[in-house]
Amino acid sequence: MELIRIADVQKTYKNGVVALYDFNLSIKKGEFVFIIGASGSGKSTLIKMLYRAEKPEKGSIIIGGINVAKLKDRKVYILRRKIGVVFQDFKLLPKLTVFENVAFAMEVFGCDKNEIQKRVMQVLDLVGLKHKVRQYPNQLSGGEQQRVVIARAIVNKPKLLICDEPTGNLDPDTSMEIMKVLDNINRMGTTVIMATHDRDIVNRMQKRVIVIEEGKLVKDYERGQYYHESIKNY
Amino acid sequence: MKALRTIKRYFRDAIKGVVRNFSLSLASISCITITLVVVATSIIISYNVENFAESIRQDVTIVIFLDSDATEEDRDRIEQSIRNTGNVESLIFKSKQESAEEAKNENEIFSTIVDGWTDDTNPLLDSFMLKVKDVEKIKQNAEDIKKLDKVNNVNYGEDIVDQLITVFKVVEKIAIGAVIALIIVTAFLISNTIKLAIFSRRTEIEIMRLVGASNISIKVPFILEGLFLGIIGSIIPIIIMIYGYISLYDFFDGKLFSSSLAELIEPYPFVYLASLLLLGIGMLVGMFGSWRAVRKYLKA
Ligand SMILES: Nc1ncnc2c1ncn2[C@@H]1O[C@H](COP(=O)(O)OP(=O)(O)OP(=O)(O)O)[C@@H](O)[C@H]1O
Ligand SMILES: [Mg+2]
């Protein structure tokens, strides 16, 4: 079943830069999709439009029945509740513990204390941080901090997880750990979209791969196809 | 249950906000306090002035003397003209005989003199006693009536009434001006306090937005914070107002210059109503200030 349909999208920034154009893409429920491309090709722009941090001036972006391109500002929260977002910079609250940082995303909705306790421990277990619940962010490694962010992004059970270079600041081994976590989340049914520079990761994961060049989608590799061609290309 | 927890979170966040930026909160609270003390003083003054004015209004009488040769028709015509001004609270005719009677009862010397008068030798004049509805038009009314045929003279406490009205008006204007200026300054300060509160929590707000908190749920705690500043700021003025006014009232025994025209307003329920008004102004100013900041810095 289709989760995302992007049709004829064009995005021009205020300064006149056309970051994306003639953009069409369809993503099914449960897929794991990499978005790759050179720096400045428009990966982050695409990601930002998916969670409605930016709006295209043309085309439609339908996510789970919502036309994100037309979504009014005051209704953006409805979309955000269905989506988890992970960035390269971690955006954790330094004065809250690991547990509190994750719980924060649930408290915002007035969830019950027991429910929060149970669910937060569950996701922290999933990302492998059950033993660090009382630590503060500055007592964690980069990889651990990113796992807290992932835990926070999925704690409200989003249908879609979008990540913009989640491994951007991490060394290869740590990056692979993060990828395992994301793969697990994907296997449990969440659709994952990830923008990255890291070809090594993309090669190893063997997922669907979308290549953007100068704002245009130029290649769409089915899962398992990317590795072979990439040897020729790069 | 969920709604209740959400409301609890709003309140907790708002209180945290007041405490977190305490020095700035304190500045806002002090400003509200000062403003409301001035407001309280103005309320007390203007209500009492209003009260005095009312007493004067009810007491000011225009006395209209008719010419000695005025006939009964003249009298009716003049009465009709006076009523036609539309500013008549009460109008009483007093014949010269009645005036003589009154004078007689006032003291014994008068009594013997008056006894010597007959209707023809009575030197007094027939008169109308007019009480007006709107004391501010009294001057105009008096002048108009004076021009009527067979009106001998028109009398009222011109100077005192005119002066009092002018003074009251000036006092009222100054008070209103001061209060408006103070309210603007206060709202500005609160707005600034809330702006800082918003900035100090911007990562938190960003995360809330990302995980899908609605705009309202992000804004409400900050609005509440302004509201709390307003409420806290109105505590001292309310106390000052209640105890201050009651002591003032007791000290003067309820009237100024021992005059029945200058009676102070009874403390109860006046102080309670005025306290409610102060609280209301404090809350409004607080919310207005924070609403401004929220509108400007928490756009969707
Ligand atoms: N807020 C903005 N205002 C103006 N131009 C922007 C803005 N954000 C991005 N751009 C431009 O849009 C183009 C695409 O940028 P984008 O951030 O999407 O690239 P990217 O593929 O994510 O690059 P990187 O791999 O370096 O993160 C670039 O030319 C960039 O300069
Ligand atoms: Mg980018």
mmCIF file of C-alpha atoms in Angstrom, chain A residues 51 73-74 77 80-81 83 85 87 91-93 101 104-105 107-113 115 152 156, chain B residues 1-3 5-6 8-9 12 20 201 203-215 217 300:
data_model
loop_
_atom_site.group_PDB
_atom_site.id
_atom_site.type_symbol
_atom_site.label_atom_id
_atom_site.label_comp_id
_atom_site.label_asym_id
_atom_site.label_seq_id
_atom_site.Cartn_x
_atom_site.Cartn_y
_atom_site.Cartn_z
ATOM 1 C CA TYR A 51 7.459 16.901 7.609
ATOM 2 C CA ASP A 73 0.213 25.926 9.429
ATOM 3 C CA ARG A 74 -2.115 25.357 12.319
ATOM 4 C CA TYR A 77 0.765 19.067 14.101
ATOM 5 C CA ARG A 80 3.794 15.508 12.779
ATOM 6 C CA ARG A 81 2.014 13.080 15.040
ATOM 7 C CA ILE A 83 5.916 11.102 11.649
ATOM 8 C CA VAL A 85 12.047 12.928 12.710
ATOM 9 C CA PHE A 87 18.524 14.898 12.491
ATOM 10 C CA LYS A 91 18.466 18.251 19.704
ATOM 11 C CA LEU A 92 18.282 16.672 23.121
ATOM 12 C CA LEU A 93 17.374 18.734 26.173
ATOM 13 C CA ASN A 101 14.062 13.326 27.069
ATOM 14 C CA PHE A 104 8.951 14.503 27.010
ATOM 15 C CA ALA A 105 7.545 13.575 23.601
ATOM 16 C CA GLU A 107 4.067 14.189 28.140
ATOM 17 C CA VAL A 108 3.327 16.807 25.524
ATOM 18 C CA PHE A 109 0.158 14.857 24.785
ATOM 19 C CA GLY A 110 -0.819 14.345 28.381
ATOM 20 C CA CYS A 111 -0.191 10.600 28.392
ATOM 21 C CA ASP A 112 -0.650 8.651 31.601
ATOM 22 C CA LYS A 113 2.442 8.234 33.816
ATOM 23 C CA GLU A 115 1.830 4.355 30.093
ATOM 24 C CA ARG A 152 12.148 9.820 21.083
ATOM 25 C CA ASN A 156 4.604 7.856 19.838
ATOM 26 C CA MET B 1 -8.160 12.390 32.232
ATOM 27 C CA LYS B 2 -5.891 13.244 29.341
ATOM 28 C CA ALA B 3 -7.252 16.768 29.194
ATOM 29 C CA ARG B 5 -3.119 16.050 32.697
ATOM 30 C CA THR B 6 -2.578 18.442 29.819
ATOM 31 C CA LYS B 8 -1.821 20.309 34.756
ATOM 32 C CA ARG B 9 1.185 20.443 32.470
ATOM 33 C CA ARG B 12 3.283 23.499 35.798
ATOM 34 C CA ARG B 20 12.968 30.293 35.977
ATOM 35 C CA ARG B 201 12.928 27.327 25.801
ATOM 36 C CA THR B 203 14.856 23.924 21.738
ATOM 37 C CA GLU B 204 12.064 22.538 23.854
ATOM 38 C CA ILE B 205 9.493 24.299 21.664
ATOM 39 C CA GLU B 206 11.190 23.045 18.532
ATOM 40 C CA ILE B 207 11.029 19.479 19.808
ATOM 41 C CA MET B 208 7.396 19.922 20.817
ATOM 42 C CA ARG B 209 6.642 21.086 17.294
ATOM 43 C CA LEU B 210 8.501 18.140 15.813
ATOM 44 C CA VAL B 211 6.649 15.551 17.819
ATOM 45 C CA GLY B 212 3.341 17.171 16.932
ATOM 46 C CA ALA B 213 2.262 19.396 19.794
ATOM 47 C CA SER B 214 -0.492 21.688 18.548
ATOM 48 C CA ASN B 215 0.178 25.384 18.393
ATOM 49 C CA SER B 217 -0.693 23.677 23.535
ATOM 50 C CA ALA B 300 3.431 28.443 13.691
#
